Tab-separated table of C-alpha atoms and ligand atoms in Angstrom:
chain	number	residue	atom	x	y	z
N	20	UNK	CA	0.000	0.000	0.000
N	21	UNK	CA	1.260	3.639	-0.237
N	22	UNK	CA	-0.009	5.982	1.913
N	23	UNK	CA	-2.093	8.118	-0.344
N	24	UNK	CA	-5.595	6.134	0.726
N	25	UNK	CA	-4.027	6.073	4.594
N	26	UNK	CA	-6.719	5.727	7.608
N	27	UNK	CA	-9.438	4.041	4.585
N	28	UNK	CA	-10.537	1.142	5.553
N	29	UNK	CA	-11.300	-1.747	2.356
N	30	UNK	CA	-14.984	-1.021	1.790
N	31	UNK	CA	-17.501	-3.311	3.242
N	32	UNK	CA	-21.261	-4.229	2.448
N	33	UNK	CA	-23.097	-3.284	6.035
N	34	UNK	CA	-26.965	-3.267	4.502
N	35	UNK	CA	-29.330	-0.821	3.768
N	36	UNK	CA	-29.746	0.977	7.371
N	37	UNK	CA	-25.639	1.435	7.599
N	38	UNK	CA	-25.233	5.545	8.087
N	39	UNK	CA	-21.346	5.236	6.849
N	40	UNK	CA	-20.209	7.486	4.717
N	41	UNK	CA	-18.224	4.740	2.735
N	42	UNK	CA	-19.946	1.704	3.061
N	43	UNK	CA	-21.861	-0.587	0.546
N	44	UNK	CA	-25.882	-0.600	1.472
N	45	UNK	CA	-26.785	-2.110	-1.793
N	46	UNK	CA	-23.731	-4.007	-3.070
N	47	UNK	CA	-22.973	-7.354	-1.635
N	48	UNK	CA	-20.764	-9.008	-4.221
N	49	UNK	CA	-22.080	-12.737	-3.119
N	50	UNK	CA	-25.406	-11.788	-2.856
N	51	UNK	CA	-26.966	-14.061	-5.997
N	52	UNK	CA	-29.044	-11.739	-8.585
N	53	UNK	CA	-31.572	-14.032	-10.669
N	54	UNK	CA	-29.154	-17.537	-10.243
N	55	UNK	CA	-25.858	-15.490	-10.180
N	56	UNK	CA	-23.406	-13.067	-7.680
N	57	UNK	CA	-24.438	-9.149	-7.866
N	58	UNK	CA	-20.163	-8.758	-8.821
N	59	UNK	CA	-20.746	-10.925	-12.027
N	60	UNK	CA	-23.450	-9.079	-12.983
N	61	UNK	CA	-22.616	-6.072	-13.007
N	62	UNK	CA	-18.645	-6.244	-13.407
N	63	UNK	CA	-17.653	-2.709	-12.289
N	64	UNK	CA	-14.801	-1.063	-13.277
N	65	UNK	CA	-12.813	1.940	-12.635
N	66	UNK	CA	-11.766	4.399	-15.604
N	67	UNK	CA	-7.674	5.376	-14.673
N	68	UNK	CA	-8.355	8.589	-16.840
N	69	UNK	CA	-10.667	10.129	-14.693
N	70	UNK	CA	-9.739	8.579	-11.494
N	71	UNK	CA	-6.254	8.799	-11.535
N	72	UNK	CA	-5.095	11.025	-14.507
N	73	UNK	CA	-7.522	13.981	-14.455
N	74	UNK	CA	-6.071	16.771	-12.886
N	75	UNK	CA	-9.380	18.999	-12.176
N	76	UNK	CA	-9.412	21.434	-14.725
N	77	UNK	CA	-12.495	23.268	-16.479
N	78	UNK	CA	-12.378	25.989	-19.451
N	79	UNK	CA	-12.365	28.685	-17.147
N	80	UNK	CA	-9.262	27.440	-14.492
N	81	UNK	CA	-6.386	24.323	-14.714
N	82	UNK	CA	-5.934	21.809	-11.701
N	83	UNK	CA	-6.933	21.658	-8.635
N	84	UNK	CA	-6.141	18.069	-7.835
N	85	UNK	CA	-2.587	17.659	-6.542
N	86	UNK	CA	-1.634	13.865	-6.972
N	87	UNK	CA	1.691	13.177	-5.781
N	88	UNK	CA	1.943	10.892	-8.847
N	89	UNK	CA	1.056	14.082	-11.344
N	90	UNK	CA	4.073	14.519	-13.601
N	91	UNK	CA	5.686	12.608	-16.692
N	92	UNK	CA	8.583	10.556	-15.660
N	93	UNK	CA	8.087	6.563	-15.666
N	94	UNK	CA	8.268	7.183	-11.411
N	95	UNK	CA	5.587	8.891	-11.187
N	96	UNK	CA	3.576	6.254	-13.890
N	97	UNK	CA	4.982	3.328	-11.420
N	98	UNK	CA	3.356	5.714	-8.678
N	99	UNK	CA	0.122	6.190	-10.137
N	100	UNK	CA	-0.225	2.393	-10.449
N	101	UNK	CA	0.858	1.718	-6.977
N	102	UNK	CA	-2.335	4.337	-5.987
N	103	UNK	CA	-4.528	2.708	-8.098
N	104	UNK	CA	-4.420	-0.239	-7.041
N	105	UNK	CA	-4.911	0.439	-3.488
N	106	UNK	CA	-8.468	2.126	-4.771
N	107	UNK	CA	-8.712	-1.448	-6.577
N	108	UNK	CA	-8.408	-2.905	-3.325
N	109	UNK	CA	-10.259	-1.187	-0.940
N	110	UNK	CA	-13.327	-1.139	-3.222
N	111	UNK	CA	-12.968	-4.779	-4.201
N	112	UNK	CA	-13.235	-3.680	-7.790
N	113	UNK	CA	-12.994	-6.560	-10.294
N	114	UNK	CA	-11.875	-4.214	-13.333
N	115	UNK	CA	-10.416	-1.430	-14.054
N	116	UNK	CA	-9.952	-0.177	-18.088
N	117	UNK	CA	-7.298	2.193	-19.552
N	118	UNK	CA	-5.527	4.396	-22.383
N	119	UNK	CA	-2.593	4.595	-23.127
N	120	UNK	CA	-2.309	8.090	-22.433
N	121	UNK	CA	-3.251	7.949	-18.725
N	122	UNK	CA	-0.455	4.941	-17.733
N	123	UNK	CA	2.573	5.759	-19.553
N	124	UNK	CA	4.309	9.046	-20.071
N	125	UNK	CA	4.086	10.531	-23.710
N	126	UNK	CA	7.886	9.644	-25.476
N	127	UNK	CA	9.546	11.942	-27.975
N	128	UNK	CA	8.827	9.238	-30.460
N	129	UNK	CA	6.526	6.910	-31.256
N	130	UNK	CA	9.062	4.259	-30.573
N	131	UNK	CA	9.662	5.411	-27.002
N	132	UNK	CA	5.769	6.116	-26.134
N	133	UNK	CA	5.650	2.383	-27.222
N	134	UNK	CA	8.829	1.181	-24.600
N	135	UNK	CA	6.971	3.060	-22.221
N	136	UNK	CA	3.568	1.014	-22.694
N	137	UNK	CA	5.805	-1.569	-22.565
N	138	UNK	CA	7.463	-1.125	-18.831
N	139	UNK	CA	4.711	0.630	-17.378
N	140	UNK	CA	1.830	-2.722	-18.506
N	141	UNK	CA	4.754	-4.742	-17.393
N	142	UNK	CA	5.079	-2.612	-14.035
N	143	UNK	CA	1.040	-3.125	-13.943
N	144	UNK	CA	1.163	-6.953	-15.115
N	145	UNK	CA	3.043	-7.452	-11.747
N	146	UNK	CA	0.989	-5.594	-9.226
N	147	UNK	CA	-2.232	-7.849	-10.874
N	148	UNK	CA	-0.411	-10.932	-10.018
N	149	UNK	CA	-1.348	-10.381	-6.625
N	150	UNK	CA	-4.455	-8.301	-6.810
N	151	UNK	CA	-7.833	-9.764	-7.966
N	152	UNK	CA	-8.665	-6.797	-10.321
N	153	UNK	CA	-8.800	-7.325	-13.691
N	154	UNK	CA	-8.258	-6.013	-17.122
N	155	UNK	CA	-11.896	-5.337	-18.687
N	156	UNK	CA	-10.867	-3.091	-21.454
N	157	UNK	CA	-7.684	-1.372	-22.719
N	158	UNK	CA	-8.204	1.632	-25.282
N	159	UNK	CA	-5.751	4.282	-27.779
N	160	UNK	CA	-5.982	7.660	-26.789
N	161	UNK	CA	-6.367	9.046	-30.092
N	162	UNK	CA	-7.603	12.343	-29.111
N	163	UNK	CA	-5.690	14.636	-26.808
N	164	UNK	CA	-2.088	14.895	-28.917
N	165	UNK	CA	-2.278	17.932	-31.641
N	166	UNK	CA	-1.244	15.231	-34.075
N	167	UNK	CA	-4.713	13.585	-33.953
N	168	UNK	CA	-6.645	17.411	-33.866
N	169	UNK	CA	-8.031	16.760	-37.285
N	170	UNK	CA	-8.802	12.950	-36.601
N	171	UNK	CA	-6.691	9.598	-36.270
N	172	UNK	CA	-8.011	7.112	-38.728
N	173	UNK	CA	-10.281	9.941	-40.543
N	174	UNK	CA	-7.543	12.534	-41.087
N	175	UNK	CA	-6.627	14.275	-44.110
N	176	UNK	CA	-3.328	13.454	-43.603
N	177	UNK	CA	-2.289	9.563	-44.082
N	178	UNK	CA	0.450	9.630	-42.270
N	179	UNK	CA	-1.645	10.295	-38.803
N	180	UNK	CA	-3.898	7.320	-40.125
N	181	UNK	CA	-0.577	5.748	-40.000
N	182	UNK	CA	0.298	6.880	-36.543
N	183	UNK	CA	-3.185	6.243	-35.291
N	184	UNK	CA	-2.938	2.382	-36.893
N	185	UNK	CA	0.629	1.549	-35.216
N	186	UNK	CA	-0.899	3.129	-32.059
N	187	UNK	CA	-3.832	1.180	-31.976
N	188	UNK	CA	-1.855	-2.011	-32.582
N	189	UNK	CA	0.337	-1.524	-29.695
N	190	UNK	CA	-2.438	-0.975	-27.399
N	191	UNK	CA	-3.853	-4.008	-28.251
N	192	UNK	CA	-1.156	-5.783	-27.682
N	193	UNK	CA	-1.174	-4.032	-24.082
N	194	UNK	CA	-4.525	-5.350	-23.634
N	195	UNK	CA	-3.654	-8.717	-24.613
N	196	UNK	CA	-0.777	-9.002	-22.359
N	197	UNK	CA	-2.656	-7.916	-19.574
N	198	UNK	CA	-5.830	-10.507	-20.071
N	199	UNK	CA	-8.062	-7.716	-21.644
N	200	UNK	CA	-11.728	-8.985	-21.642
N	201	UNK	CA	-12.480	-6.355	-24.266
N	202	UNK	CA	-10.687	-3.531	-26.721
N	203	UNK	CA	-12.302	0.007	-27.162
N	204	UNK	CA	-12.445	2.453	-29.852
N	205	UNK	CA	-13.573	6.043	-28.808
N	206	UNK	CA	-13.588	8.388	-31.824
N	207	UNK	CA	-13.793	11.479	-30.273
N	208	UNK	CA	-11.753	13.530	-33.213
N	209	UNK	CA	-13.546	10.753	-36.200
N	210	UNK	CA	-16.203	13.635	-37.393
N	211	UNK	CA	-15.384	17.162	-38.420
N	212	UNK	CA	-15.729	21.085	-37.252
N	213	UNK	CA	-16.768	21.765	-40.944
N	214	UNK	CA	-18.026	20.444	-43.937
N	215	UNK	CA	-16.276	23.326	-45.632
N	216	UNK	CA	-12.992	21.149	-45.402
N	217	UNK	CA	-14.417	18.099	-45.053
N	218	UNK	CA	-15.038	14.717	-47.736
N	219	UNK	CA	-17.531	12.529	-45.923
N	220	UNK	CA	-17.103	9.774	-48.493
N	221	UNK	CA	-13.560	9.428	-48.046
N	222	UNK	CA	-13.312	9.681	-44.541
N	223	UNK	CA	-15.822	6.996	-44.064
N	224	UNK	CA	-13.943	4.963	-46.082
N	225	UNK	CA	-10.436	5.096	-44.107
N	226	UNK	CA	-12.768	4.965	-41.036
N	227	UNK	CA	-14.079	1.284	-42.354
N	228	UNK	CA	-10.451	0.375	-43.741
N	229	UNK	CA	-9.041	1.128	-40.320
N	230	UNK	CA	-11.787	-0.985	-38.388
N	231	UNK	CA	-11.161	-3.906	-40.991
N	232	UNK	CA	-7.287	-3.976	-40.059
N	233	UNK	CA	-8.304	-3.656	-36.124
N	234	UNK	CA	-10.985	-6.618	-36.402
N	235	UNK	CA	-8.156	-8.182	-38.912
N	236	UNK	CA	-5.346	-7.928	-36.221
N	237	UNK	CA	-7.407	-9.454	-33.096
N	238	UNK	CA	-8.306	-12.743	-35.883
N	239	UNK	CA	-4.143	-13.022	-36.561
N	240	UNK	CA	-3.136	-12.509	-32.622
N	241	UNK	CA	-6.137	-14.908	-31.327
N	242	UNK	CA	-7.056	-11.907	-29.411
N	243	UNK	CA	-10.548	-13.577	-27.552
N	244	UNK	CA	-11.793	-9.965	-26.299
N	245	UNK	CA	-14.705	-7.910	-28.064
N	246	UNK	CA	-14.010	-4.954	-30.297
N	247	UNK	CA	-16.136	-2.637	-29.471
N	248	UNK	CA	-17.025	0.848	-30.433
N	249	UNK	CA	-18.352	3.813	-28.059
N	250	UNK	CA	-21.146	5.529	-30.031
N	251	UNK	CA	-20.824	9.391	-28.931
N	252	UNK	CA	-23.148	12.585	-31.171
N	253	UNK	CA	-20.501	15.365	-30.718
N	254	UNK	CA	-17.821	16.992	-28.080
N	255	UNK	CA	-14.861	17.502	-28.745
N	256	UNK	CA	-15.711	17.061	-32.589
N	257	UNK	CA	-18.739	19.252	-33.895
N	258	UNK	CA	-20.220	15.985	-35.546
N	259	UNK	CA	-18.723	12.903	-34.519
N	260	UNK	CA	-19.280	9.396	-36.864
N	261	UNK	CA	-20.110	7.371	-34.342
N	262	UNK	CA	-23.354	9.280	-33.789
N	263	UNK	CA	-25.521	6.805	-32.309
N	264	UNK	CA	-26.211	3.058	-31.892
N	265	UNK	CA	-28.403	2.820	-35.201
N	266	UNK	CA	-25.158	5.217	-36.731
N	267	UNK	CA	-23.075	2.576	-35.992
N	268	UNK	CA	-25.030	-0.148	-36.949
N	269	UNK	CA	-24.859	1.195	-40.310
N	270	UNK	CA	-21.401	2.180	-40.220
N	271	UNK	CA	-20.747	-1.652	-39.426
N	272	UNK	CA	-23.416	-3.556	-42.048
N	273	UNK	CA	-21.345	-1.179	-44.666
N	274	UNK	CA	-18.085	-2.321	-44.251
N	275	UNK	CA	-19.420	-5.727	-43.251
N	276	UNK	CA	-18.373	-5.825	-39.658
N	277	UNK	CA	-21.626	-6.039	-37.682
N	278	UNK	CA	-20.434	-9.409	-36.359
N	279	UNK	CA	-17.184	-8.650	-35.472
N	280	UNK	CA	-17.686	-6.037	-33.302
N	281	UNK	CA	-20.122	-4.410	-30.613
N	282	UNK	CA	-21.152	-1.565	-28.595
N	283	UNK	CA	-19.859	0.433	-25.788
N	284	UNK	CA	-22.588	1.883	-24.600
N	285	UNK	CA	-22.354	5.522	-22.428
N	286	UNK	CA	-25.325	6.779	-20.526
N	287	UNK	CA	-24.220	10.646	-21.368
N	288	UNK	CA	-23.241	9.911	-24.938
N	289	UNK	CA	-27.338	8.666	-25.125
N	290	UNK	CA	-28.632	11.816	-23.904
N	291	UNK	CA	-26.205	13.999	-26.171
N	292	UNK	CA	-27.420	11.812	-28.995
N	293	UNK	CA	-31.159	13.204	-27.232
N	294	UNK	CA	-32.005	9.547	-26.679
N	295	UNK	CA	-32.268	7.745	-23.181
N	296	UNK	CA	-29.802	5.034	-22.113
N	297	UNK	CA	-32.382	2.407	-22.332
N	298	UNK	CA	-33.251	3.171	-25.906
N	299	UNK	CA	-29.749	2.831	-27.038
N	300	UNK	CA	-29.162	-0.576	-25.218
N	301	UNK	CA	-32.448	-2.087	-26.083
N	302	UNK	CA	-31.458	-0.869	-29.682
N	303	UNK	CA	-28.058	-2.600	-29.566
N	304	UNK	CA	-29.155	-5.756	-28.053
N	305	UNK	CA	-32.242	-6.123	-31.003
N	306	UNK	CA	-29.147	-5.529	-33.164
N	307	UNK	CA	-27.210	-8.223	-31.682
N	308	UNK	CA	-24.256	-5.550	-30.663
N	309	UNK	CA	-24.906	-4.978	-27.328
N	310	UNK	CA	-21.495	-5.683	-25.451
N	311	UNK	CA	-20.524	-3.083	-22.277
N	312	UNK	CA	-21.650	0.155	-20.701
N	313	UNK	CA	-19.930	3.509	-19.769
N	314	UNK	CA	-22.333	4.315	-16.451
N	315	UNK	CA	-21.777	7.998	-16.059
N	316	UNK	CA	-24.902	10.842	-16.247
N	317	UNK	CA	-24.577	14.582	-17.374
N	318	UNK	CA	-25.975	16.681	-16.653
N	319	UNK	CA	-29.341	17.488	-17.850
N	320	UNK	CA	-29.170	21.086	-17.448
N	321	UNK	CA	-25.532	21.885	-19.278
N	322	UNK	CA	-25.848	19.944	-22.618
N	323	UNK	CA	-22.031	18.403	-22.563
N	324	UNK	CA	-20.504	15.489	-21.204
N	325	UNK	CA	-20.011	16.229	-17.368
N	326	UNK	CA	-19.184	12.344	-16.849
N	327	UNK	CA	-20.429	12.213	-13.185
N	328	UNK	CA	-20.900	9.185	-10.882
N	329	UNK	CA	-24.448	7.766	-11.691
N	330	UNK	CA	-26.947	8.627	-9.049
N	331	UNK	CA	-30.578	7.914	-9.674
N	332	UNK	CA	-31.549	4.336	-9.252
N	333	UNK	CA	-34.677	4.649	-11.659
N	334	UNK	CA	-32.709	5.596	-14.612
N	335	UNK	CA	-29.774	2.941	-13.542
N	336	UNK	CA	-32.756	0.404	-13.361
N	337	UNK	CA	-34.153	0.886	-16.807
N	338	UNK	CA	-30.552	0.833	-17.788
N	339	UNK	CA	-30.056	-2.822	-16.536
N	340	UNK	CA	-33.482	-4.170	-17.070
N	341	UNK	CA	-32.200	-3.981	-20.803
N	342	UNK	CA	-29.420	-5.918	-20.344
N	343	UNK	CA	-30.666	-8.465	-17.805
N	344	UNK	CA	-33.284	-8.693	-20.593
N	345	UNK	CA	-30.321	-9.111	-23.147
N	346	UNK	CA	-28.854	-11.910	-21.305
N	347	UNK	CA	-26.481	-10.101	-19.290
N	348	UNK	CA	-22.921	-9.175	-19.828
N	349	UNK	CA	-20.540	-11.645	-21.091
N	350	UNK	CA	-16.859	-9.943	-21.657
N	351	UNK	CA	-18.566	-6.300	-21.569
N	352	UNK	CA	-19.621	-4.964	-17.917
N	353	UNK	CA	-20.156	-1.504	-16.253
N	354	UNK	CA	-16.802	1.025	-16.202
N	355	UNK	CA	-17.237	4.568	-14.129
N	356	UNK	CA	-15.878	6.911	-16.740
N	357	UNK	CA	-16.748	9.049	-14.388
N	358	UNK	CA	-14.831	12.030	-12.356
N	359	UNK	CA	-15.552	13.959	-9.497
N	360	UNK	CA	-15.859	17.595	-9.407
N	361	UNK	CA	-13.279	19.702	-9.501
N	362	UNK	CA	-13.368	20.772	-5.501
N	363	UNK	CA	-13.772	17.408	-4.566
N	364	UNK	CA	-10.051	17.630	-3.656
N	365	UNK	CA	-9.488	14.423	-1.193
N	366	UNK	CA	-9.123	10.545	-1.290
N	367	UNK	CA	-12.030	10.028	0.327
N	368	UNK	CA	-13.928	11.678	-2.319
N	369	UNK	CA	-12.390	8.929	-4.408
N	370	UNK	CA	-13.045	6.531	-2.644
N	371	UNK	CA	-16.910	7.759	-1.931
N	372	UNK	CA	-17.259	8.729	-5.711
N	373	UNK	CA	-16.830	4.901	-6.282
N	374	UNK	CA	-18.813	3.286	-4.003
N	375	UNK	CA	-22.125	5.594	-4.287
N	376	UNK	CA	-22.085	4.521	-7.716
N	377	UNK	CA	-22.137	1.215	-7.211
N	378	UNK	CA	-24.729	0.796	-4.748
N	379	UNK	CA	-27.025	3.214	-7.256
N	380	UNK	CA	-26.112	0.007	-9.587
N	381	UNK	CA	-26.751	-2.328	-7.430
N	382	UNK	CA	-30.005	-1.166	-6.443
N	383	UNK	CA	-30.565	-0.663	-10.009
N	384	UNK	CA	-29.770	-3.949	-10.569
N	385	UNK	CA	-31.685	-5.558	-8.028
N	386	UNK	CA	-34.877	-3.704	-8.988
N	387	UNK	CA	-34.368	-4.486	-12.546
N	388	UNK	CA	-33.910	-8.164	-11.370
N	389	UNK	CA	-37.187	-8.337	-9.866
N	390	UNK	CA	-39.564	-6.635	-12.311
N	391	UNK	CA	-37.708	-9.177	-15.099
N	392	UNK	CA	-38.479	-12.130	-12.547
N	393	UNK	CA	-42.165	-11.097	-11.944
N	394	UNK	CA	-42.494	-10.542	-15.449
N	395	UNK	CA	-44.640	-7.259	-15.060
N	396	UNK	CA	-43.454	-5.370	-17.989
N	397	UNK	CA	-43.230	-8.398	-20.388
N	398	UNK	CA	-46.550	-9.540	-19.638
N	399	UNK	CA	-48.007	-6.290	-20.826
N	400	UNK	CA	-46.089	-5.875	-23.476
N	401	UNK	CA	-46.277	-9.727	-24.961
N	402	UNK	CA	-50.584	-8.609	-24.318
N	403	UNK	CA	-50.391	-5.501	-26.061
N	404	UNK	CA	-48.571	-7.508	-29.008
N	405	UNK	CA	-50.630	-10.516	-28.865
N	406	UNK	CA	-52.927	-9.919	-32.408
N	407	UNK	CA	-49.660	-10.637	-34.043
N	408	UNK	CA	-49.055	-14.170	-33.368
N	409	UNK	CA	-52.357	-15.129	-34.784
N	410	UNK	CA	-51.945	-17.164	-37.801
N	411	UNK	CA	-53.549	-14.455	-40.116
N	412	UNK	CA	-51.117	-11.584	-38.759
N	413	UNK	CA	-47.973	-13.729	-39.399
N	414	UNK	CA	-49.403	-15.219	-43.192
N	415	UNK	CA	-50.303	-10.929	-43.756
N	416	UNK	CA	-46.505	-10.130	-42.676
N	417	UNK	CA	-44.737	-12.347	-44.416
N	418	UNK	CA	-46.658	-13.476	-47.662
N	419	UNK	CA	-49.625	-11.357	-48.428
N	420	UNK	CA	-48.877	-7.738	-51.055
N	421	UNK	CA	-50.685	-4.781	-50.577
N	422	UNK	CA	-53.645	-5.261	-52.850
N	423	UNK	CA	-54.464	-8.705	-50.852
N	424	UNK	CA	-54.424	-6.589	-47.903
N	425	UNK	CA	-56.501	-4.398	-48.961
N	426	UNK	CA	-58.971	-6.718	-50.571
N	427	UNK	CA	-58.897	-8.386	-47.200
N	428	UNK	CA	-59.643	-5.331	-45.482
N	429	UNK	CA	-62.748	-4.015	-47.510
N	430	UNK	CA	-64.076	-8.416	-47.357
N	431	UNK	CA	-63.946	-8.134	-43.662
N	432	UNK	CA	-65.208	-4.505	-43.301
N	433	UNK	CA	-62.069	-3.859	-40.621
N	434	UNK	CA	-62.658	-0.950	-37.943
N	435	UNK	CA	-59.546	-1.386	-36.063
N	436	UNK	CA	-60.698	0.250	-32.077
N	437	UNK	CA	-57.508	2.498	-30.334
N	438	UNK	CA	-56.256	0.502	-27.076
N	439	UNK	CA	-55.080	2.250	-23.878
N	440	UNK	CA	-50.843	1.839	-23.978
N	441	UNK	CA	-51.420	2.044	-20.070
N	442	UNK	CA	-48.460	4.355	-19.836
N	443	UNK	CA	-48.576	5.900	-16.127
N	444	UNK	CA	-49.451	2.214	-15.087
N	445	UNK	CA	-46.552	1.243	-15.935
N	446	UNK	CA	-44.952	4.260	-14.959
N	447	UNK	CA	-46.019	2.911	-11.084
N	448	UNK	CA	-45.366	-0.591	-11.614
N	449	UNK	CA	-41.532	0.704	-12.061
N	450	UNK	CA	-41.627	2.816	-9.007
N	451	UNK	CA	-43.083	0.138	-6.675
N	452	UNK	CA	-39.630	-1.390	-7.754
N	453	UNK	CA	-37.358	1.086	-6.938
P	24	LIG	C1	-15.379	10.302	-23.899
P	24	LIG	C2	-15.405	8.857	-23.841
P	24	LIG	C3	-14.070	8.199	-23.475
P	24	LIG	C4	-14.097	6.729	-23.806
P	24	LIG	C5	-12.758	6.082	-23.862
P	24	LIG	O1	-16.413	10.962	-23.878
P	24	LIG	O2	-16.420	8.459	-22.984
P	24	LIG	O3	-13.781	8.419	-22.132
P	24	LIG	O4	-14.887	6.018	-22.906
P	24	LIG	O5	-11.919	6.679	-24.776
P	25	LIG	NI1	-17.840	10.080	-22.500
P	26	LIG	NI1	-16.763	6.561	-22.231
C-alpha cells in the first residue's frame, strides 16, 4: 500500500440501514441476482483517466487536484499504479480499463511512447499478479495529442492514419498481455468542425479500412476480447461518426463488420445523442451488438458530457433491465468513466465517488432483477402484441402484397378500435420497484 488512501478502511457491504459514509448498502458481491453473484453481474470497473489522470481542470481554471503521482517521468507512472491499485483494493473492484495516455508518459517518439507502454503494462502486469482486479478493457488515446486534432483514422493526412494504426496495434497488444476482456475504440476527433474542409465519403472509407485492419489484427493474434465501439453525437468534434447506436449499426453492415464487433454503450453519450440510455441498449441488443456500458450521467441542465458518478436508481434500473433482458454481460460490464468535481479535492472523495455509484447500480440492478423475474413489464407488453401471433397476422406479414391486404380489409369490413398503452401504469409498476 502507499499511503495516499491512509486511515481508509477496504470497503464493506453493512446493509441498507448502515449511516457510513463509505460503506456498501446495496452491493454485496455474493449476494446471488436471478441464479448469479451481484459482482458478475454487473462487473464494475474503474476508468484510470478520470480517477487517476484527471487533474481537475475546467475551461475557465487548470488543476486543482494535486496527486503526488502528477508529472511525466516513468516514477511517477509506477506511482500512479501503486495508488490505483490500493483504490482497486479497498473497493474490491474486479476491473479497471485504460488508455494509453493515462499509464505511460508521452515519449519523444513513437518508438519510445511504445517502450513506455511496454514497462509501465509490465510494471502493472506485476501488481495484478497479486491483486484480484482485472483487465476489462484497454483503449488508444487518439484524441488529446495535436497530431490527432483533425482525426486519427479519418484525417486528411495519411500519415496520422498511419500513426493512429501503429498506435492502436500496440495498445492491443497491451490489452492482450494484460488478459483484456475487451478492446475500445472512442472516436472522439472521427467527425469534423466543418463540412467546408471536409469529404464525408472518403473519410468513411479510411474509417471502415481502419476498423477492418483492427478486427483483422485481433483474428491473426487470437485476441478472444470484443471490439467494441463507443457511439458518442458530438464533443470535442462538432459531428462525430459514431453518432448513435443505429449510426453505428450502419457504419458496421457497410463495411461488413456487424459481427465482429459491438457496442460500448455511455449513458451521457445517449442523452447527447437526445435519446435515453435504455433506448440505445435495447437498440443494440435487437441488433445483436450490445457488449458493455460507460455508467456515467450529465448533466441534464448543461448539454455536454459532465461524466459524473451515476446517481438515480430509476434511470440505472431501466438501464439494466435492458441488459438483464439481453442476457447479461458476457466480456462487456459496467466502467465509471466518471470524475468527481473539480473541488472534490481528497481521497475520500475517491473513494466515496466509487462506491455511491455502485450501490445506485446495485439497487438498479436488483430492482431491474425483480420486475424481469415477476415478469410485469413483459406480460403487458407480450398482451399488447398478442394480435400478431395469430396465424392471419404472421401469413399478412410475411406473404400477403398490398392489394391482398386491402382486398382483405374491404371483405372483412375492418374498424380497427384504439387501445389504452397504459403508460402511467406502468410508470407505477416501475416505481413500486425502486
Ligand atoms: C469520452 C469517452 C471516453 C471513452 C474512452 O467521452 O467516454 O472516455 O470512454 O476513450
Ligand atoms: Ni464520454
Ligand atoms: Ni466513455
Amino acid at each position: 500500500m502507499t499511503s495516499y488512501f491512509d486511515g481508509i478502511a477496504p470497503v464493506t457491504y453493512e446493509g441498507p440501514d448502515s449511516t457510513s459514509d463509505l460503506a456498501y448498502r446495496h452491493y454485496d458481491p455474493d449476494e446471488v441476482v436471478m441464479g448469479k453473484r451481484m459482482e458478475d453481474h454487473l462487473r464494475f470497473a474503474v476508468a484510470w483517466w478520470h480517477s487517476f489522470a484527471w487533474p481537475g481542470g475546467d475551461p475557465f481554471g487548470g488543476q486543482t487536484f494535486q496527486r503526488p503521482w502528477f508529472g511525466d517521468t516513468m516514477e511517477h507512472a509506477r506511482a500512479k499504479a501503486d495508488a490505483a491499485f490500493d483504490l482497486f483494493a479497498i473497493l474490491g473492484q474486479p476491473f479497471f480499463c485504460f488508455h494509453d495516455f493515462d499509464i505511460r508518459p508521452e515519449g519523444a517518439s513513437f518508438a519510445e511512447s511504445a517502450s513506455n507502454l511496454d514497462a509501465i503494462t509490465d510494471y502493472i502486469g506485476q501488481k495484478m499478479e497479486t491483486s484480484k482486479t482485472k483487465l476489462l478493457w484497454g483503449t488508444a488515446n487518439l484524441f488529446t495529442h495535436r497530431r490527432f486534432m483533425s482525426g486519427a483514422a479519418t484525417n486528411p493526412d495519411p500519415d496520422v492514419f498511419a500513426y493512429a494504426a501503429a498506435t492502436v496495434k500496440s495498445c492491443m497488444d497491451a490489452t492482450m498481455k494484460l488478459g483484456g476482456q475487451n478492446y475500445v475504440l472512442w472516436g472522439g476527433r472521427e467527425g469534423y468542425e466543418t463540412l467546408l474542409n471536409t469529404d464525408l465519403t472518403r473519410e468513411a472509407e479510411q474509417a471502415g479500412a481502419f476498423l477492418s485492419k483492427v478486427v483483422d489484427y485481433k483474428h491473426k493474434t487470437g485476441f478472444k476480447g470484443t471490439i467494441l465501439i463507443e457511439p458518442k453525437p458530438q464533443e470535442p468534434s462538432k459531428h462525430q461518426y459514431d453518432y448513435d447506436t443505429a449510426t453505428v449499426y450502419g457504419f458496421l453492415k457497410r463495411f461488413g463488420l456487424e459481427k465482429e464487433v459491438k457496442l460500448n454503450l455511455e449513458q451521457g453519450h445517449a442523452i447527447l445523442a437526445g435519446h435515453s440510455f435504455e433506448h440505445e441498449l435495447a437498440m443494440a441488443a435487437s441488433l445483436g451488438i450490445l457488449g458493455s456500458i460507460d455508467m456515467n450521467r450529465n448533466d441534464y441542465q448543461s448539454g455536454w458530457d459532465t461524466d459524473q458518478f451515476p446517481d438515480s436508481p430509476r434511470e440505472v434500473a431501466l438501464a439494466y433491465y435492458e441488459v438483464l433482458k439481453a442476457g447479461g454481460f458476457t466480456t462487456g460490464g459496467t466502467n465509471f468513466d466518471a470524475k468527481l468535481r473539480r473541488q472534490s479535492l481528497d481521497p475520500v472523495d475517491l473513494v466515496a465517488a466509487h462506491v455511491g455509484g455502485m450501490d445506485v447500480c446495485a439497487r438498479g440492478l436488483k430492482a431491474a432483477a425483480a420486475m424481469l423475474s415477476d415478469g410485469v413489464l413483459e406480460t403487458h407488453r407480450a398482451a399488447r402484441y398478442a394480435g400478431w401471433d395469430t396465424p392471419d397476422a404472421k401469413k399478412m406479414l410475411k406473404e400477403q402484397s398490398l392489394a391482398e391486404i386491402h382486398d382483405l380489409v374491404v371483405a372483412a369490413d375492418l374498424r380497427p378500435e384504439p387501445k389504452s398503452g397504459r403508460q402511467e401504469i406502468l410508470e407505477n409498476v416501475v416505481s413500486r420497484y425502486i
